[in-house]
Amino acid sequence: MDLDFTEEQQMLRETVRRLCEEHAPIEAVRRLEDDPTGYPVEMWKQMGELGILGLLISESCGGSGMSAIEGAVVYEELGRALAPTPHFTSCVLSATAIAEAGSEEQKQQWLPGIASGESILAPAWLEPGNSFRPEGVQMRAEPDNGGFVLSGSKLHAHFASSAAALLVLARTGNAAEDIGLFMVDPTAPGVQLSQQLSLGSDTQYRVEFSDVRVPASARLEAPGGGWTAWQSAMMRGAILCGAQAMGGAQRAMEITVEYAKVREQFGKPLGAFQALSHYLADGQTHVDGGNTLVYEAAWADSRGLPIDRLAPMAKLFACQTYRDVTAMCVQVHGGMGFTVEYDIQLFFRRAKQLQLTWWDSRHLEELVAAAVLDREAS
């Protein structure tokens, strides 16, 4: 594995960092907490013009056809800035699922618009009280007059209010993995959105489907099944979530190290106290280790190697590190670290939110165990 970044990758990092500094400074992050739209529209336009939205989409479908390594570079910077953006839901999960499961016609219908930023897609996957496993998808797509009727509830549909379409997972049969992927207009009759408040103050929606009729063409034609395509998208997504976590953890460390240098107690800076300096040293060690694991997973994906073990390991370790490091950073700040005036609490809350989202620790442990023990898991 080559840990050196190319000149193009360094330029990509600098471009994304400048973009975040201009359009998603910490003041904008605060302003967009619990906002119904939830992301800077001008930044989204710029990301489309710079090719960042289409980074992981094939050139034949209007993208750049780059690898997970470039994706990790982008997500490390987005994590550093806490940049609120629908990139993950639209340009990673939805785009990958369409590329895996869609017909050529469906790919050309949706992927160029995702790459340009004209179309935002939002997955509607998780259901109340259900798990991350295929059995957790209980909402059914009932055949009706050549199409389908969808009824049920979905939770945690990020940026659904801005979506041109919802990528809905619905059950098409009784076997565990009989799950289809359906493109549904969020303004269609029978679809109702209600915003959910979250620990990370990101923009999530509950979506209610009441006898929503969709044509047969709305179903992605998945040769290997919709669930297989969705799992493939989630594996790639797990790597990028890990990169996002490491970017956030590194920035939280930088903020806290600077605070420990200037904040004095008993006539000397906090960093001069051995206990606190050891906490910071341990934190940086874990961040560096997590960063290496994330890029190993990205490198494996870029080479077409199996990532069923590395991808969940990357998110599991990175998100745990992010949560632990930011908790330590808040403690170094003392009681003030929990107050809204301090930026460190923004990182702490988002660390826990990311750990819970897009496969939580328990499910990731199951996936890693399945890969280690060479047994089947979903």
Short mmCIF file of N, CA and C in Angstrom, two decimals, residues 277-342:
data_model
loop_
_atom_site.label_atom_id
_atom_site.label_comp_id
_atom_site.label_asym_id
_atom_site.label_seq_id
_atom_site.Cartn_x
_atom_site.Cartn_y
_atom_site.Cartn_z
N SER A 277 -1.40 15.92 28.99
CA SER A 277 -0.53 15.73 27.83
C SER A 277 -0.57 14.27 27.36
N HIS A 278 -0.70 13.34 28.30
CA HIS A 278 -0.79 11.93 27.91
C HIS A 278 -2.12 11.62 27.23
N TYR A 279 -3.21 12.25 27.69
CA TYR A 279 -4.49 12.09 27.01
C TYR A 279 -4.38 12.54 25.55
N LEU A 280 -3.74 13.68 25.34
CA LEU A 280 -3.60 14.21 23.99
C LEU A 280 -2.70 13.33 23.14
N ALA A 281 -1.65 12.79 23.75
CA ALA A 281 -0.76 11.90 23.01
C ALA A 281 -1.48 10.62 22.60
N ASP A 282 -2.26 10.06 23.51
CA ASP A 282 -3.03 8.86 23.19
C ASP A 282 -4.05 9.14 22.09
N GLY A 283 -4.69 10.30 22.18
CA GLY A 283 -5.68 10.67 21.17
C GLY A 283 -5.07 10.77 19.79
N GLN A 284 -3.91 11.43 19.69
CA GLN A 284 -3.27 11.56 18.38
C GLN A 284 -2.82 10.21 17.84
N THR A 285 -2.38 9.33 18.72
CA THR A 285 -1.98 7.98 18.29
C THR A 285 -3.15 7.24 17.68
N HIS A 286 -4.31 7.31 18.31
CA HIS A 286 -5.49 6.64 17.77
C HIS A 286 -5.95 7.26 16.46
N VAL A 287 -5.86 8.57 16.36
CA VAL A 287 -6.26 9.24 15.12
C VAL A 287 -5.36 8.80 13.96
N ASP A 288 -4.05 8.78 14.20
CA ASP A 288 -3.13 8.37 13.15
C ASP A 288 -3.36 6.91 12.75
N GLY A 289 -3.62 6.05 13.74
CA GLY A 289 -3.90 4.65 13.43
C GLY A 289 -5.18 4.48 12.64
N GLY A 290 -6.22 5.20 13.04
CA GLY A 290 -7.48 5.13 12.32
C GLY A 290 -7.36 5.64 10.89
N ASN A 291 -6.58 6.69 10.72
CA ASN A 291 -6.38 7.25 9.39
C ASN A 291 -5.73 6.23 8.46
N THR A 292 -4.75 5.51 8.98
CA THR A 292 -4.08 4.48 8.18
C THR A 292 -5.05 3.37 7.78
N LEU A 293 -5.89 2.95 8.72
CA LEU A 293 -6.86 1.89 8.44
C LEU A 293 -7.85 2.33 7.37
N VAL A 294 -8.31 3.56 7.46
CA VAL A 294 -9.26 4.08 6.47
C VAL A 294 -8.64 4.08 5.08
N TYR A 295 -7.41 4.56 4.98
CA TYR A 295 -6.79 4.62 3.65
C TYR A 295 -6.39 3.24 3.14
N GLU A 296 -6.15 2.30 4.04
CA GLU A 296 -5.92 0.93 3.58
C GLU A 296 -7.19 0.38 2.94
N ALA A 297 -8.34 0.64 3.56
CA ALA A 297 -9.61 0.19 3.00
C ALA A 297 -9.88 0.87 1.66
N ALA A 298 -9.60 2.18 1.59
CA ALA A 298 -9.81 2.90 0.33
C ALA A 298 -8.88 2.38 -0.76
N TRP A 299 -7.64 2.10 -0.39
CA TRP A 299 -6.67 1.55 -1.35
C TRP A 299 -7.14 0.19 -1.86
N ALA A 300 -7.61 -0.67 -0.97
CA ALA A 300 -8.09 -1.99 -1.38
C ALA A 300 -9.25 -1.86 -2.36
N ASP A 301 -10.19 -0.95 -2.07
CA ASP A 301 -11.33 -0.75 -2.96
C ASP A 301 -10.86 -0.24 -4.32
N SER A 302 -9.88 0.65 -4.32
CA SER A 302 -9.38 1.21 -5.59
C SER A 302 -8.68 0.16 -6.44
N ARG A 303 -8.21 -0.92 -5.82
CA ARG A 303 -7.53 -1.99 -6.54
C ARG A 303 -8.47 -3.17 -6.85
N GLY A 304 -9.73 -3.01 -6.51
CA GLY A 304 -10.69 -4.08 -6.77
C GLY A 304 -10.54 -5.25 -5.84
N LEU A 305 -9.92 -5.04 -4.69
CA LEU A 305 -9.73 -6.12 -3.70
C LEU A 305 -10.95 -6.18 -2.78
N PRO A 306 -11.18 -7.31 -2.12
CA PRO A 306 -12.34 -7.42 -1.21
C PRO A 306 -12.24 -6.41 -0.07
N ILE A 307 -13.37 -5.80 0.26
CA ILE A 307 -13.40 -4.83 1.37
C ILE A 307 -14.44 -5.22 2.41
N ASP A 308 -14.96 -6.46 2.33
CA ASP A 308 -16.00 -6.86 3.27
C ASP A 308 -15.49 -6.91 4.71
N ARG A 309 -14.18 -6.93 4.88
CA ARG A 309 -13.59 -6.89 6.22
C ARG A 309 -13.06 -5.50 6.55
N LEU A 310 -12.34 -4.91 5.60
CA LEU A 310 -11.68 -3.62 5.86
C LEU A 310 -12.68 -2.47 5.98
N ALA A 311 -13.72 -2.45 5.16
CA ALA A 311 -14.65 -1.33 5.19
C ALA A 311 -15.37 -1.21 6.53
N PRO A 312 -16.00 -2.29 7.03
CA PRO A 312 -16.63 -2.14 8.35
C PRO A 312 -15.62 -1.91 9.48
N MET A 313 -14.41 -2.49 9.35
CA MET A 313 -13.38 -2.21 10.35
C MET A 313 -13.03 -0.73 10.36
N ALA A 314 -12.93 -0.13 9.18
CA ALA A 314 -12.57 1.29 9.08
C ALA A 314 -13.60 2.17 9.77
N LYS A 315 -14.89 1.93 9.48
CA LYS A 315 -15.92 2.77 10.12
C LYS A 315 -15.99 2.48 11.62
N LEU A 316 -15.91 1.22 12.01
CA LEU A 316 -15.99 0.86 13.42
C LEU A 316 -14.90 1.55 14.23
N PHE A 317 -13.65 1.41 13.79
CA PHE A 317 -12.53 1.97 14.55
C PHE A 317 -12.51 3.49 14.46
N ALA A 318 -12.76 4.02 13.25
CA ALA A 318 -12.70 5.47 13.07
C ALA A 318 -13.78 6.19 13.87
N CYS A 319 -15.00 5.66 13.85
CA CYS A 319 -16.08 6.33 14.57
C CYS A 319 -15.93 6.20 16.08
N GLN A 320 -15.42 5.06 16.54
CA GLN A 320 -15.14 4.91 17.97
C GLN A 320 -14.04 5.88 18.40
N THR A 321 -13.02 6.00 17.57
CA THR A 321 -11.93 6.95 17.86
C THR A 321 -12.45 8.37 17.88
N TYR A 322 -13.27 8.73 16.89
CA TYR A 322 -13.84 10.07 16.81
C TYR A 322 -14.63 10.38 18.07
N ARG A 323 -15.45 9.44 18.50
CA ARG A 323 -16.26 9.66 19.68
C ARG A 323 -15.38 9.79 20.93
N ASP A 324 -14.42 8.89 21.09
CA ASP A 324 -13.56 8.90 22.28
C ASP A 324 -12.67 10.14 22.32
N VAL A 325 -12.11 10.50 21.18
CA VAL A 325 -11.21 11.65 21.12
C VAL A 325 -11.97 12.94 21.42
N THR A 326 -13.15 13.10 20.83
CA THR A 326 -13.89 14.33 21.09
C THR A 326 -14.39 14.39 22.53
N ALA A 327 -14.71 13.25 23.13
CA ALA A 327 -15.09 13.24 24.54
C ALA A 327 -13.92 13.71 25.40
N MET A 328 -12.71 13.22 25.07
CA MET A 328 -11.52 13.66 25.80
C MET A 328 -11.28 15.15 25.58
N CYS A 329 -11.49 15.62 24.34
CA CYS A 329 -11.27 17.04 24.04
C CYS A 329 -12.22 17.93 24.83
N VAL A 330 -13.46 17.50 24.96
CA VAL A 330 -14.43 18.25 25.76
C VAL A 330 -13.97 18.31 27.21
N GLN A 331 -13.45 17.20 27.73
CA GLN A 331 -12.98 17.16 29.12
C GLN A 331 -11.78 18.07 29.34
N VAL A 332 -10.89 18.14 28.36
CA VAL A 332 -9.74 19.03 28.49
C VAL A 332 -10.21 20.49 28.55
N HIS A 333 -11.28 20.79 27.82
CA HIS A 333 -11.83 22.14 27.87
C HIS A 333 -12.52 22.42 29.21
N GLY A 334 -12.80 21.36 29.96
CA GLY A 334 -13.48 21.54 31.24
C GLY A 334 -14.98 21.72 31.03
N GLY A 335 -15.64 22.25 32.05
CA GLY A 335 -17.09 22.42 31.99
C GLY A 335 -17.52 23.28 30.83
N MET A 336 -16.67 24.22 30.40
CA MET A 336 -17.04 25.11 29.31
C MET A 336 -17.14 24.37 27.98
N GLY A 337 -16.47 23.21 27.88
CA GLY A 337 -16.50 22.47 26.63
C GLY A 337 -17.88 22.01 26.23
N PHE A 338 -18.79 21.89 27.19
CA PHE A 338 -20.15 21.44 26.91
C PHE A 338 -21.07 22.59 26.51
N THR A 339 -20.62 23.81 26.64
CA THR A 339 -21.49 24.95 26.35
C THR A 339 -21.51 25.22 24.85
N VAL A 340 -22.62 25.81 24.38
CA VAL A 340 -22.80 26.01 22.94
C VAL A 340 -21.82 27.04 22.38
N GLU A 341 -21.24 27.87 23.25
CA GLU A 341 -20.31 28.88 22.76
C GLU A 341 -19.02 28.27 22.24
N TYR A 342 -18.68 27.08 22.70
CA TYR A 342 -17.42 26.44 22.29
C TYR A 342 -17.67 25.48 21.12
#
